[in-house]
mmCIF file with all atom_site columns, C-alpha atoms in Angstrom:
data_model
loop_
_atom_site.group_PDB
_atom_site.id
_atom_site.type_symbol
_atom_site.label_atom_id
_atom_site.label_alt_id
_atom_site.label_comp_id
_atom_site.label_asym_id
_atom_site.label_entity_id
_atom_site.label_seq_id
_atom_site.pdbx_PDB_ins_code
_atom_site.Cartn_x
_atom_site.Cartn_y
_atom_site.Cartn_z
_atom_site.occupancy
_atom_site.B_iso_or_equiv
_atom_site.pdbx_formal_charge
_atom_site.auth_seq_id
_atom_site.auth_comp_id
_atom_site.auth_asym_id
_atom_site.auth_atom_id
_atom_site.pdbx_PDB_model_num
ATOM 1  C CA . MET A 1 1  ? 9.462   -20.440 -54.431 1.00 73.00 ? 29 MET A CA 1
ATOM 2  C CA . MET A 1 2  ? 6.711   -22.961 -55.081 1.00 78.00 ? 30 MET A CA 1
ATOM 3  C CA . VAL A 1 3  ? 4.756   -21.667 -52.091 1.00 89.00 ? 31 VAL A CA 1
ATOM 4  C CA . LEU A 1 4  ? 3.889   -18.414 -53.901 1.00 88.00 ? 32 LEU A CA 1
ATOM 5  C CA . PRO A 1 5  ? 1.146   -19.845 -56.143 1.00 89.00 ? 33 PRO A CA 1
ATOM 6  C CA . PHE A 1 6  ? -0.416  -21.591 -53.149 1.00 91.00 ? 34 PHE A CA 1
ATOM 7  C CA . VAL A 1 7  ? -0.435  -18.314 -51.226 1.00 93.00 ? 35 VAL A CA 1
ATOM 8  C CA . GLY A 1 8  ? -2.141  -16.722 -54.230 1.00 92.00 ? 36 GLY A CA 1
ATOM 9  C CA . PHE A 1 9  ? -4.785  -19.429 -54.363 1.00 94.00 ? 37 PHE A CA 1
ATOM 10 C CA . ALA A 1 10 ? -5.366  -19.166 -50.598 1.00 95.00 ? 38 ALA A CA 1
ATOM 11 C CA . GLY A 1 11 ? -5.670  -15.390 -50.915 1.00 95.00 ? 39 GLY A CA 1
ATOM 12 C CA . SER A 1 12 ? -8.153  -15.912 -53.711 1.00 96.00 ? 40 SER A CA 1
ATOM 13 C CA . VAL A 1 13 ? -10.302 -18.134 -51.518 1.00 96.00 ? 41 VAL A CA 1
ATOM 14 C CA . ALA A 1 14 ? -10.083 -15.618 -48.658 1.00 97.00 ? 42 ALA A CA 1
ATOM 15 C CA . ALA A 1 15 ? -11.107 -12.779 -50.979 1.00 96.00 ? 43 ALA A CA 1
ATOM 16 C CA . LEU A 1 16 ? -13.988 -14.871 -52.288 1.00 95.00 ? 44 LEU A CA 1
ATOM 17 C CA . ILE A 1 17 ? -15.224 -15.566 -48.756 1.00 96.00 ? 45 ILE A CA 1
ATOM 18 C CA . ALA A 1 18 ? -14.928 -11.844 -47.953 1.00 96.00 ? 46 ALA A CA 1
ATOM 19 C CA . GLY A 1 19 ? -17.099 -11.027 -50.960 1.00 94.00 ? 47 GLY A CA 1
ATOM 20 C CA . ARG A 1 20 ? -14.379 -9.407  -53.093 1.00 94.00 ? 48 ARG A CA 1
ATOM 21 C CA . ARG A 1 21 ? -15.038 -11.247 -56.348 1.00 95.00 ? 49 ARG A CA 1
ATOM 22 C CA . GLY A 1 22 ? -12.804 -9.095  -58.565 1.00 95.00 ? 50 GLY A CA 1
ATOM 23 C CA . LEU A 1 23 ? -9.833  -9.434  -56.233 1.00 95.00 ? 51 LEU A CA 1
ATOM 24 C CA . ALA A 1 24 ? -10.420 -13.186 -55.990 1.00 96.00 ? 52 ALA A CA 1
ATOM 25 C CA . ILE A 1 25 ? -10.371 -13.568 -59.776 1.00 96.00 ? 53 ILE A CA 1
ATOM 26 C CA . GLY A 1 26 ? -7.242  -11.418 -60.042 1.00 95.00 ? 54 GLY A CA 1
ATOM 27 C CA . LEU A 1 27 ? -5.378  -13.414 -57.393 1.00 94.00 ? 55 LEU A CA 1
ATOM 28 C CA . TRP A 1 28 ? -6.482  -16.683 -58.947 1.00 95.00 ? 56 TRP A CA 1
ATOM 29 C CA . LEU A 1 29 ? -5.237  -15.613 -62.375 1.00 96.00 ? 57 LEU A CA 1
ATOM 30 C CA . ALA A 1 30 ? -1.927  -14.392 -60.923 1.00 94.00 ? 58 ALA A CA 1
ATOM 31 C CA . ALA A 1 31 ? -1.460  -17.682 -59.079 1.00 94.00 ? 59 ALA A CA 1
ATOM 32 C CA . LEU A 1 32 ? -2.324  -19.649 -62.221 1.00 94.00 ? 60 LEU A CA 1
ATOM 33 C CA . ILE A 1 33 ? 0.207   -17.705 -64.295 1.00 94.00 ? 61 ILE A CA 1
ATOM 34 C CA . GLY A 1 34 ? 2.791   -18.183 -61.542 1.00 91.00 ? 62 GLY A CA 1
ATOM 35 C CA . THR A 1 35 ? 2.140   -21.918 -61.475 1.00 92.00 ? 63 THR A CA 1
ATOM 36 C CA . LEU A 1 36 ? 2.494   -22.179 -65.251 1.00 93.00 ? 64 LEU A CA 1
ATOM 37 C CA . ALA A 1 37 ? 5.704   -20.119 -65.205 1.00 91.00 ? 65 ALA A CA 1
ATOM 38 C CA . LEU A 1 38 ? 7.238   -22.291 -62.488 1.00 88.00 ? 66 LEU A CA 1
ATOM 39 C CA . TYR A 1 39 ? 6.214   -25.412 -64.393 1.00 89.00 ? 67 TYR A CA 1
ATOM 40 C CA . ALA A 1 40 ? 7.799   -24.091 -67.587 1.00 88.00 ? 68 ALA A CA 1
ATOM 41 C CA . VAL A 1 41 ? 11.072  -23.492 -65.762 1.00 84.00 ? 69 VAL A CA 1
ATOM 42 C CA . HIS A 1 42 ? 10.889  -26.902 -64.115 1.00 82.00 ? 70 HIS A CA 1
ATOM 43 C CA . ALA A 1 43 ? 10.016  -28.818 -67.284 1.00 80.00 ? 71 ALA A CA 1
ATOM 44 C CA . THR A 1 44 ? 12.767  -27.256 -69.378 1.00 79.00 ? 72 THR A CA 1
ATOM 45 C CA . SER A 1 45 ? 15.620  -27.470 -66.864 1.00 73.00 ? 73 SER A CA 1
ATOM 46 C CA . THR A 1 46 ? 18.401  -29.929 -67.604 1.00 79.00 ? 74 THR A CA 1
ATOM 47 C CA . LEU A 1 47 ? 19.397  -32.683 -65.233 1.00 78.00 ? 75 LEU A CA 1
ATOM 48 C CA . ASN A 1 48 ? 23.027  -32.769 -64.213 1.00 82.00 ? 76 ASN A CA 1
ATOM 49 C CA . LEU A 1 49 ? 23.472  -36.516 -63.954 1.00 81.00 ? 77 LEU A CA 1
ATOM 50 C CA . ALA A 1 50 ? 26.877  -38.104 -63.675 1.00 85.00 ? 78 ALA A CA 1
ATOM 51 C CA . PHE A 1 51 ? 27.113  -41.894 -63.852 1.00 85.00 ? 79 PHE A CA 1
#
């Protein structure tokens, strides 16, 4: 699941190299939102610890 934002960032770089600035910004924003969403889920999950 965590690979999806990295794919978005890589696609953004590829679009930027290809000269598609609008697509690059869109992919970068989508990857940023995906990263923040995954972080929110990760930071608020409970740990099931049993000692």
